[in-house]
Amino acid sequence: MYKYPTIFFLLALSIWSCSKDEKPIVITPNDYNNAVDKVTEVIIHDIFSPPVASRIYAYSNIAAYEVLVQKNKDYKSLAGKLTDLKPAPQASADAPVNYDLAALIAQMEIAKTLIFSEDKITALRDSLYTSWEKQNPTELSASKEYGLKVADHIKSWMDGDMYKQTRTMPKFSVNPDNPSRWQPTPPAYMDGIEPHWMKIRPFVIDSASQFKPLPPPEFSMEKDSEFYKQLIEVYDVRNAMTSEGDDSEKIAIAQFWDCNPYVSTHKGHLMFATKKITPGGHWIGIVKIATQKTNSNLMETVHAYTKTSIALFDGFISCWDEKYRSNLIRPETLINQYIDDSWAPVLQTPPFPEYSSGHSVVSGAAAEVLTQIYGDDFSFEDDTEVAYGLPVRNFTSFRTASSEAAMSRLYGGIHYRAAIEEGLKQGRQIGDYIVKNLNLKTDTAQAAN
């Protein structure tokens, strides 16, 4: 008569023993930093353009944020705040979901979807799955199910942003008969990249043209014109540069903020790419520095990444809208044609029209968001470029860093002053708009601060 009760007792004891050995899986801010670093690594490897890179960062971080916000009452969902984004699905009430774990899974799933070298993200994910499976298979299963459900929700929303449609749109047509219009630049003479990026759906700004900058100075090769004066300034600044004194600092600044993933090197008949971080990737690296310096928890870390990547994404849409509207020729082209055919800038000119400066715009936008989060007196050591052979630079604030990033384009010889100054204004206006219209802290959390 005791046969079956004994079996049931042993089965219950076995289940209890297994669950006793299963400890909650802990996801740290550093785990998330490592996942974002992997995304940056793949973006560099796959040579994604700066606008496309901003899209990869944004959607992957948004996916993680929308998972974490389900359990954190100090932050608000992005649903209803970003264009067309609906509330994420809820987890089953009785499912043992670890939201931190689910957030990281969602981030990796979206990142894997958006890059070419899926195997690199998959290898990281699978190594983590192996570790987590040993720790707590029950929690991993439930968290994976929920994380992938949110990722599917983000994918569905993502598919409506016009990106796929722009992949089949025509290349940019160069007008060689108009001396003011952009022409491909040496050494690779690449086509203009992403000429239809202004058609991509923005997140917070209401349209690509909402923050349209002032037009550039009217094109003129008359020596007393404003345009010609700015052209000659680029020429003179470069010619005055040496490896000593103040000019060596200008060279260092130009190289530090280069962030051109399209740099190509020629040796004889061979040409190969020197892979570099994008402007957005540099600012994502600064987010990591800020979160580590402040010992941010996971929610705070993901919040900073997400809000900054949203600013970068909208910044590129706004900037590219102006680039292909004004379609302005680069300094290098005019200097080689009319002034000095042997002149070369410090930096390699990137393959798209000149006005406004992309780095100026996105640096201004990112700096405003980070200033809102961490304050205007946040000093930091920027070691983002150490991996690419460049030394650390120190900044007293995010805005100071953005100003230097903008001026680096003049020192580098790739932009006129107007593109830099108006681009920085454009970016700061975008960043300020996002700060005012995307407040993600709840009233209770703000009162506590």
Short mmCIF file of C-alpha atoms in Angstrom, two decimals:
data_model
loop_
_atom_site.label_atom_id
_atom_site.label_comp_id
_atom_site.label_asym_id
_atom_site.label_seq_id
_atom_site.Cartn_x
_atom_site.Cartn_y
_atom_site.Cartn_z
CA MET A 1 0.00 0.00 0.00
CA TYR A 2 3.04 2.32 0.35
CA LYS A 3 4.47 1.64 -3.10
CA TYR A 4 3.12 4.69 -4.99
CA PRO A 5 3.38 7.25 -2.15
CA THR A 6 7.05 6.27 -1.83
CA ILE A 7 7.60 6.89 -5.56
CA PHE A 8 5.83 10.24 -5.37
CA PHE A 9 7.89 11.20 -2.32
CA LEU A 10 11.17 10.32 -4.07
CA LEU A 11 10.10 12.25 -7.20
CA ALA A 12 9.22 15.32 -5.14
CA LEU A 13 12.51 15.03 -3.26
CA SER A 14 14.39 14.85 -6.58
CA ILE A 15 12.65 17.97 -7.95
CA TRP A 16 13.27 19.82 -4.67
CA SER A 17 16.94 18.84 -4.74
CA CYS A 18 17.38 20.09 -8.32
CA SER A 19 15.63 23.38 -7.62
CA LYS A 20 17.73 23.77 -4.48
CA ASP A 21 20.91 23.59 -6.59
CA GLU A 22 19.60 26.14 -9.12
CA LYS A 23 20.64 29.66 -8.16
CA PRO A 24 19.34 32.79 -9.89
CA ILE A 25 21.45 33.79 -12.86
CA VAL A 26 23.08 37.15 -12.21
CA ILE A 27 23.52 39.56 -15.13
CA THR A 28 25.86 42.44 -14.34
CA PRO A 29 26.31 45.80 -16.09
CA ASN A 30 29.65 44.47 -17.30
CA ASP A 31 27.87 41.57 -19.00
CA TYR A 32 25.81 44.10 -20.92
CA ASN A 33 28.87 46.21 -21.72
CA ASN A 34 30.55 43.12 -23.15
CA ALA A 35 27.52 42.41 -25.35
CA VAL A 36 27.53 45.98 -26.68
CA ASP A 37 31.30 45.76 -27.24
CA LYS A 38 30.67 42.65 -29.32
CA VAL A 39 28.17 44.58 -31.43
CA THR A 40 30.77 47.30 -32.00
CA GLU A 41 33.34 44.67 -32.94
CA VAL A 42 31.02 43.18 -35.55
CA ILE A 43 30.01 46.60 -36.92
CA ILE A 44 33.70 47.32 -37.51
CA HIS A 45 34.32 43.87 -39.01
CA ASP A 46 31.35 44.11 -41.37
CA ILE A 47 32.19 47.75 -42.29
CA PHE A 48 28.72 49.15 -41.70
CA SER A 49 28.19 52.80 -42.58
CA PRO A 50 27.72 55.26 -39.69
CA PRO A 51 23.94 55.61 -40.27
CA VAL A 52 23.39 51.85 -40.49
CA ALA A 53 25.57 51.29 -37.40
CA SER A 54 23.34 53.70 -35.46
CA ARG A 55 20.33 51.57 -36.38
CA ILE A 56 22.02 48.42 -35.06
CA TYR A 57 22.85 50.05 -31.74
CA ALA A 58 19.43 51.60 -31.35
CA TYR A 59 17.16 48.62 -31.95
CA SER A 60 19.27 46.18 -29.94
CA ASN A 61 19.39 48.52 -26.94
CA ILE A 62 15.69 49.33 -27.21
CA ALA A 63 14.88 45.61 -27.07
CA ALA A 64 16.82 45.21 -23.83
CA TYR A 65 15.27 48.34 -22.35
CA GLU A 66 11.72 47.22 -23.11
CA VAL A 67 12.36 43.96 -21.26
CA LEU A 68 13.93 45.56 -18.20
CA VAL A 69 11.26 48.24 -17.85
CA GLN A 70 8.68 45.50 -17.23
CA LYS A 71 10.13 44.93 -13.76
CA ASN A 72 11.46 48.41 -12.96
CA LYS A 73 8.88 50.93 -11.84
CA ASP A 74 11.34 53.84 -11.84
CA TYR A 75 11.40 53.92 -15.64
CA LYS A 76 8.75 54.28 -18.33
CA SER A 77 8.30 52.14 -21.41
CA LEU A 78 9.26 53.57 -24.80
CA ALA A 79 5.93 52.40 -26.17
CA GLY A 80 3.91 55.39 -27.36
CA LYS A 81 7.01 57.58 -27.12
CA LEU A 82 8.90 56.25 -30.14
CA THR A 83 7.12 56.42 -33.48
CA ASP A 84 4.76 53.45 -34.00
CA LEU A 85 6.15 51.43 -31.07
CA LYS A 86 3.42 49.48 -29.28
CA PRO A 87 3.68 47.97 -25.76
CA ALA A 88 5.82 44.84 -25.53
CA PRO A 89 4.14 41.53 -24.66
CA GLN A 90 3.99 40.61 -20.98
CA ALA A 91 5.57 37.53 -19.47
CA SER A 92 3.35 34.84 -18.04
CA ALA A 93 2.61 35.58 -14.40
CA ASP A 94 3.71 32.12 -13.25
CA ALA A 95 6.84 31.92 -15.42
CA PRO A 96 10.14 32.18 -13.51
CA VAL A 97 11.46 34.94 -15.80
CA ASN A 98 14.73 36.62 -14.92
CA TYR A 99 14.21 39.99 -16.62
CA ASP A 100 17.89 40.91 -16.54
CA LEU A 101 18.68 37.70 -18.36
CA ALA A 102 15.80 38.14 -20.80
CA ALA A 103 17.00 41.66 -21.62
CA LEU A 104 20.46 40.48 -22.58
CA ILE A 105 18.97 37.68 -24.68
CA ALA A 106 16.72 40.18 -26.50
CA GLN A 107 19.66 42.51 -27.14
CA MET A 108 21.76 39.74 -28.68
CA GLU A 109 18.87 38.45 -30.78
CA ILE A 110 18.18 41.85 -32.35
CA ALA A 111 21.88 42.55 -32.89
CA LYS A 112 22.28 39.17 -34.60
CA THR A 113 19.40 40.00 -36.92
CA LEU A 114 20.92 43.30 -38.02
CA ILE A 115 24.51 42.35 -38.86
CA PHE A 116 26.19 40.19 -41.52
CA SER A 117 28.55 38.13 -39.34
CA GLU A 118 25.81 36.43 -37.33
CA ASP A 119 28.25 33.73 -36.26
CA LYS A 120 30.16 36.19 -34.07
CA ILE A 121 27.07 37.12 -32.04
CA THR A 122 25.91 33.51 -32.06
CA ALA A 123 29.23 32.33 -30.64
CA LEU A 124 28.93 34.77 -27.73
CA ARG A 125 25.30 33.85 -27.14
CA ASP A 126 25.93 30.10 -27.21
CA SER A 127 28.84 30.34 -24.79
CA LEU A 128 26.60 32.26 -22.40
CA TYR A 129 23.75 29.80 -22.87
CA THR A 130 26.09 26.95 -21.93
CA SER A 131 27.10 28.72 -18.74
CA TRP A 132 23.55 29.72 -17.84
CA GLU A 133 22.22 26.22 -18.54
CA LYS A 134 24.57 24.84 -15.90
CA GLN A 135 23.48 27.46 -13.38
CA ASN A 136 19.72 27.37 -13.76
CA PRO A 137 18.11 25.66 -16.77
CA THR A 138 14.59 26.41 -15.57
CA GLU A 139 15.21 30.14 -15.31
CA LEU A 140 17.11 30.20 -18.61
CA SER A 141 14.26 28.49 -20.45
CA ALA A 142 11.61 30.90 -19.19
CA SER A 143 13.80 33.95 -19.69
CA LYS A 144 14.85 32.90 -23.15
CA GLU A 145 11.23 32.39 -24.17
CA TYR A 146 10.29 35.86 -22.95
CA GLY A 147 13.38 37.62 -24.29
CA LEU A 148 12.82 36.19 -27.76
CA LYS A 149 9.13 37.14 -27.59
CA VAL A 150 10.07 40.78 -26.98
CA ALA A 151 12.72 40.56 -29.69
CA ASP A 152 10.06 39.37 -32.15
CA HIS A 153 7.93 42.35 -31.12
CA ILE A 154 10.83 44.74 -31.83
CA LYS A 155 11.55 43.01 -35.15
CA SER A 156 7.98 43.52 -36.28
CA TRP A 157 8.16 47.22 -35.41
CA MET A 158 11.61 47.51 -36.95
CA ASP A 159 10.40 46.12 -40.28
CA GLY A 160 8.23 49.20 -40.77
CA ASP A 161 11.04 51.77 -40.71
CA MET A 162 11.67 51.78 -44.51
CA TYR A 163 15.18 50.32 -44.20
CA LYS A 164 14.44 47.31 -46.39
CA GLN A 165 12.88 49.51 -49.06
CA THR A 166 15.91 51.79 -49.19
CA ARG A 167 18.15 48.79 -49.97
CA THR A 168 16.63 48.59 -53.45
CA MET A 169 16.47 52.31 -54.23
CA PRO A 170 18.81 53.75 -56.91
CA LYS A 171 22.36 54.87 -56.25
CA PHE A 172 23.12 58.53 -55.87
CA SER A 173 23.62 60.28 -59.22
CA VAL A 174 26.59 62.61 -59.44
CA ASN A 175 26.23 65.82 -61.45
CA PRO A 176 29.70 66.55 -62.88
CA ASP A 177 28.45 69.65 -64.72
CA ASN A 178 27.64 71.54 -61.53
CA PRO A 179 30.88 72.63 -59.77
CA SER A 180 29.15 73.01 -56.40
CA ARG A 181 27.84 69.43 -56.25
CA TRP A 182 29.51 66.58 -54.44
CA GLN A 183 31.85 64.29 -56.36
CA PRO A 184 33.46 61.03 -55.20
CA THR A 185 36.80 61.57 -53.47
CA PRO A 186 40.15 59.76 -53.47
CA PRO A 187 41.51 57.23 -53.06
CA ALA A 188 38.57 54.85 -53.58
CA TYR A 189 36.12 57.27 -55.28
CA MET A 190 33.18 55.46 -53.68
CA ASP A 191 29.54 56.21 -54.47
CA GLY A 192 27.70 58.40 -51.99
CA ILE A 193 26.50 56.16 -49.18
CA GLU A 194 22.91 55.98 -47.94
CA PRO A 195 21.40 58.67 -50.21
CA HIS A 196 17.91 57.63 -49.06
CA TRP A 197 18.55 57.58 -45.30
CA MET A 198 16.24 60.57 -44.79
CA LYS A 199 13.37 58.21 -45.65
CA ILE A 200 14.07 56.07 -42.58
CA ARG A 201 11.42 56.46 -39.87
CA PRO A 202 12.80 58.53 -36.98
CA PHE A 203 12.19 57.69 -33.32
CA VAL A 204 11.49 60.99 -31.57
CA ILE A 205 11.86 63.85 -34.06
CA ASP A 206 8.73 64.22 -36.18
CA SER A 207 10.50 64.24 -39.54
CA ALA A 208 13.95 64.20 -41.11
CA SER A 209 13.66 67.92 -41.88
CA GLN A 210 12.44 69.09 -38.45
CA PHE A 211 15.87 70.45 -37.53
CA LYS A 212 16.96 71.60 -40.96
CA PRO A 213 20.08 73.75 -40.48
CA LEU A 214 20.77 77.08 -42.13
CA PRO A 215 21.97 76.58 -45.71
CA PRO A 216 25.72 76.61 -46.29
CA PRO A 217 27.39 79.76 -47.69
CA GLU A 218 26.52 80.22 -51.34
CA PHE A 219 28.99 78.43 -53.58
CA SER A 220 31.48 80.80 -55.15
CA MET A 221 35.12 80.67 -56.16
CA GLU A 222 35.37 84.46 -55.97
CA LYS A 223 38.15 85.24 -53.50
CA ASP A 224 36.07 87.71 -51.50
CA SER A 225 33.12 85.31 -51.05
CA GLU A 226 32.37 83.65 -47.72
CA PHE A 227 32.49 80.22 -49.32
CA TYR A 228 35.94 80.75 -50.78
CA LYS A 229 37.24 82.11 -47.46
CA GLN A 230 36.09 78.95 -45.72
CA LEU A 231 37.67 76.81 -48.43
CA ILE A 232 41.00 78.60 -48.05
CA GLU A 233 40.77 78.20 -44.27
CA VAL A 234 40.71 74.41 -44.71
CA TYR A 235 43.69 74.64 -47.07
CA ASP A 236 45.71 76.93 -44.79
CA VAL A 237 45.00 75.02 -41.57
CA ARG A 238 46.26 71.82 -43.15
CA ASN A 239 49.35 73.45 -44.67
CA ALA A 240 50.33 74.97 -41.34
CA MET A 241 50.25 71.65 -39.52
CA THR A 242 53.51 70.13 -38.34
CA SER A 243 54.35 67.36 -35.94
CA GLU A 244 55.31 69.89 -33.25
CA GLY A 245 53.60 72.45 -31.01
CA ASP A 246 49.93 73.39 -31.24
CA ASP A 247 49.58 71.86 -34.66
CA SER A 248 50.59 68.43 -33.37
CA GLU A 249 47.66 68.69 -30.98
CA LYS A 250 45.36 69.49 -33.89
CA ILE A 251 46.60 66.42 -35.72
CA ALA A 252 46.01 64.32 -32.60
CA ILE A 253 42.46 65.68 -32.29
CA ALA A 254 41.72 64.96 -35.95
CA GLN A 255 42.98 61.40 -35.68
CA PHE A 256 41.23 60.72 -32.38
CA TRP A 257 37.81 61.60 -33.80
CA ASP A 258 38.39 60.21 -37.31
CA CYS A 259 35.88 57.36 -36.93
CA ASN A 260 35.79 56.65 -40.65
CA PRO A 261 35.00 53.00 -41.39
CA TYR A 262 35.81 53.50 -45.07
CA VAL A 263 39.52 54.30 -44.88
CA SER A 264 41.31 52.51 -47.72
CA THR A 265 45.04 52.04 -48.20
CA HIS A 266 46.77 51.60 -51.54
CA LYS A 267 50.01 49.69 -52.01
CA GLY A 268 50.95 49.29 -55.65
CA HIS A 269 47.99 47.62 -57.34
CA LEU A 270 46.54 46.46 -54.04
CA MET A 271 43.88 48.24 -52.02
CA PHE A 272 42.67 47.20 -48.59
CA ALA A 273 40.44 48.69 -45.90
CA THR A 274 41.60 49.87 -42.51
CA LYS A 275 38.64 49.10 -40.30
CA LYS A 276 37.68 51.74 -37.76
CA ILE A 277 34.95 52.58 -35.29
CA THR A 278 32.06 54.80 -36.46
CA PRO A 279 31.17 58.19 -34.88
CA GLY A 280 28.20 56.54 -33.18
CA GLY A 281 30.41 53.72 -31.97
CA HIS A 282 32.74 56.25 -30.35
CA TRP A 283 29.85 57.78 -28.41
CA ILE A 284 28.56 54.34 -27.44
CA GLY A 285 32.05 53.78 -26.02
CA ILE A 286 31.70 57.00 -24.02
CA VAL A 287 28.42 55.67 -22.60
CA LYS A 288 30.31 52.65 -21.31
CA ILE A 289 32.90 54.91 -19.68
CA ALA A 290 30.17 56.96 -17.99
CA THR A 291 28.23 53.95 -16.68
CA GLN A 292 31.37 52.39 -15.26
CA LYS A 293 32.57 55.60 -13.62
CA THR A 294 29.18 56.02 -11.89
CA ASN A 295 28.87 52.32 -10.97
CA SER A 296 25.50 52.28 -12.71
CA ASN A 297 23.27 49.29 -12.15
CA LEU A 298 21.95 47.28 -15.09
CA MET A 299 18.79 49.35 -15.59
CA GLU A 300 20.74 52.60 -15.45
CA THR A 301 23.31 51.22 -17.86
CA VAL A 302 20.77 50.07 -20.43
CA HIS A 303 18.86 53.35 -20.07
CA ALA A 304 22.01 55.35 -20.90
CA TYR A 305 22.86 53.18 -23.90
CA THR A 306 19.29 53.29 -25.18
CA LYS A 307 18.70 57.01 -24.90
CA THR A 308 22.09 57.84 -26.43
CA SER A 309 21.59 55.44 -29.33
CA ILE A 310 18.17 56.98 -30.00
CA ALA A 311 19.82 60.41 -30.23
CA LEU A 312 22.47 59.04 -32.60
CA PHE A 313 19.83 57.41 -34.79
CA ASP A 314 17.67 60.53 -35.15
CA GLY A 315 20.80 62.64 -35.56
CA PHE A 316 21.94 60.66 -38.59
CA ILE A 317 18.50 60.87 -40.19
CA SER A 318 18.44 64.65 -39.77
CA CYS A 319 22.01 65.09 -40.97
CA TRP A 320 21.66 62.84 -44.02
CA ASP A 321 18.51 64.72 -45.00
CA GLU A 322 20.60 67.90 -45.26
CA LYS A 323 23.61 66.21 -46.84
CA TYR A 324 21.71 65.06 -49.90
CA ARG A 325 19.63 68.24 -50.07
CA SER A 326 22.54 70.68 -50.20
CA ASN A 327 24.76 68.07 -51.94
CA LEU A 328 27.83 70.22 -51.37
CA ILE A 329 31.26 69.45 -52.77
CA ARG A 330 34.09 68.52 -50.38
CA PRO A 331 37.10 70.82 -49.76
CA GLU A 332 39.54 68.22 -51.06
CA THR A 333 37.90 68.16 -54.50
CA LEU A 334 37.96 71.94 -54.96
CA ILE A 335 41.47 72.39 -53.59
CA ASN A 336 42.82 69.71 -55.93
CA GLN A 337 40.97 71.17 -58.91
CA TYR A 338 41.64 74.87 -58.43
CA ILE A 339 44.41 75.47 -55.90
CA ASP A 340 46.86 72.60 -55.36
CA ASP A 341 46.54 69.24 -57.06
CA SER A 342 48.98 67.63 -54.61
CA TRP A 343 47.15 68.76 -51.45
CA ALA A 344 45.72 66.04 -49.20
CA PRO A 345 43.78 66.31 -45.94
CA VAL A 346 44.97 64.81 -42.67
CA LEU A 347 41.99 62.46 -42.71
CA GLN A 348 40.63 60.51 -45.63
CA THR A 349 37.47 62.23 -46.90
CA PRO A 350 34.40 60.02 -46.25
CA PRO A 351 32.14 59.09 -49.18
CA PHE A 352 29.13 61.41 -48.95
CA PRO A 353 28.30 65.11 -49.40
CA GLU A 354 29.85 67.71 -47.12
CA TYR A 355 27.08 69.69 -45.41
CA SER A 356 26.35 69.36 -42.56
CA SER A 357 29.08 67.53 -40.66
CA GLY A 358 27.81 64.14 -39.52
CA HIS A 359 30.21 63.86 -36.60
CA SER A 360 29.24 67.35 -35.44
CA VAL A 361 25.53 66.53 -35.56
CA VAL A 362 25.60 63.18 -33.77
CA SER A 363 28.20 64.35 -31.23
CA GLY A 364 26.02 67.32 -30.35
CA ALA A 365 22.92 65.12 -30.01
CA ALA A 366 24.64 62.43 -27.92
CA ALA A 367 26.29 64.99 -25.64
CA GLU A 368 22.97 66.65 -24.79
CA VAL A 369 21.42 63.33 -23.79
CA LEU A 370 24.42 62.30 -21.72
CA THR A 371 24.53 65.71 -20.06
CA GLN A 372 20.93 65.26 -18.98
CA ILE A 373 21.74 61.87 -17.46
CA TYR A 374 25.08 62.63 -15.79
CA GLY A 375 25.33 66.42 -15.54
CA ASP A 376 27.32 69.15 -17.27
CA ASP A 377 30.42 68.80 -15.09
CA PHE A 378 31.03 65.13 -15.79
CA SER A 379 34.75 64.72 -16.46
CA PHE A 380 36.02 61.52 -18.03
CA GLU A 381 39.00 59.85 -19.63
CA ASP A 382 38.07 58.77 -23.14
CA ASP A 383 39.93 55.55 -23.90
CA THR A 384 37.56 54.56 -26.72
CA GLU A 385 40.27 54.77 -29.37
CA VAL A 386 43.03 52.96 -27.44
CA ALA A 387 42.11 49.72 -29.19
CA TYR A 388 42.87 51.47 -32.48
CA GLY A 389 46.31 52.68 -31.46
CA LEU A 390 45.42 56.15 -30.16
CA PRO A 391 46.04 57.55 -26.65
CA VAL A 392 43.48 58.53 -24.03
CA ARG A 393 42.05 62.06 -24.16
CA ASN A 394 40.56 63.84 -21.15
CA PHE A 395 37.36 65.90 -21.17
CA THR A 396 35.65 68.04 -18.55
CA SER A 397 32.17 67.42 -19.95
CA PHE A 398 30.28 65.71 -22.74
CA ARG A 399 29.66 69.06 -24.42
CA THR A 400 33.39 69.81 -24.39
CA ALA A 401 34.00 66.46 -26.06
CA SER A 402 31.33 67.17 -28.68
CA SER A 403 32.88 70.56 -29.47
CA GLU A 404 36.27 68.95 -29.98
CA ALA A 405 34.74 66.20 -32.14
CA ALA A 406 33.19 68.88 -34.34
CA MET A 407 36.39 70.92 -34.71
CA SER A 408 38.32 67.77 -35.55
CA ARG A 409 36.70 67.90 -38.97
CA LEU A 410 38.38 71.22 -39.78
CA TYR A 411 41.74 69.96 -38.50
CA GLY A 412 41.23 66.81 -40.52
CA GLY A 413 40.66 68.84 -43.69
CA ILE A 414 37.32 67.26 -44.56
CA HIS A 415 34.77 69.99 -43.69
CA TYR A 416 34.26 73.73 -44.00
CA ARG A 417 33.66 75.70 -40.81
CA ALA A 418 29.96 76.24 -41.59
CA ALA A 419 29.28 72.49 -41.72
CA ILE A 420 30.97 72.11 -38.34
CA GLU A 421 29.32 74.99 -36.50
CA GLU A 422 25.85 74.56 -37.96
CA GLY A 423 26.11 70.80 -37.63
CA LEU A 424 26.90 71.08 -33.93
CA LYS A 425 23.91 73.42 -33.46
CA GLN A 426 21.72 71.00 -35.39
CA GLY A 427 22.81 68.09 -33.22
CA ARG A 428 22.33 69.98 -29.97
CA GLN A 429 18.84 70.99 -31.04
CA ILE A 430 18.01 67.34 -31.73
CA GLY A 431 19.50 66.25 -28.42
CA ASP A 432 17.62 68.95 -26.52
CA TYR A 433 14.39 67.92 -28.21
CA ILE A 434 14.93 64.31 -27.21
CA VAL A 435 15.73 65.33 -23.64
CA LYS A 436 12.48 67.31 -23.42
CA ASN A 437 10.28 64.77 -25.17
CA LEU A 438 11.70 61.47 -23.95
CA ASN A 439 11.76 61.66 -20.18
CA LEU A 440 11.88 58.02 -19.15
CA LYS A 441 12.12 58.42 -15.38
CA THR A 442 8.86 58.09 -13.45
CA ASP A 443 7.70 60.97 -11.25
CA THR A 444 8.47 58.90 -8.16
CA ALA A 445 12.03 58.22 -9.31
CA GLN A 446 12.63 61.87 -10.16
CA ALA A 447 11.33 62.97 -6.75
CA ALA A 448 13.67 60.50 -5.07
CA ASN A 449 16.63 62.05 -6.92
#
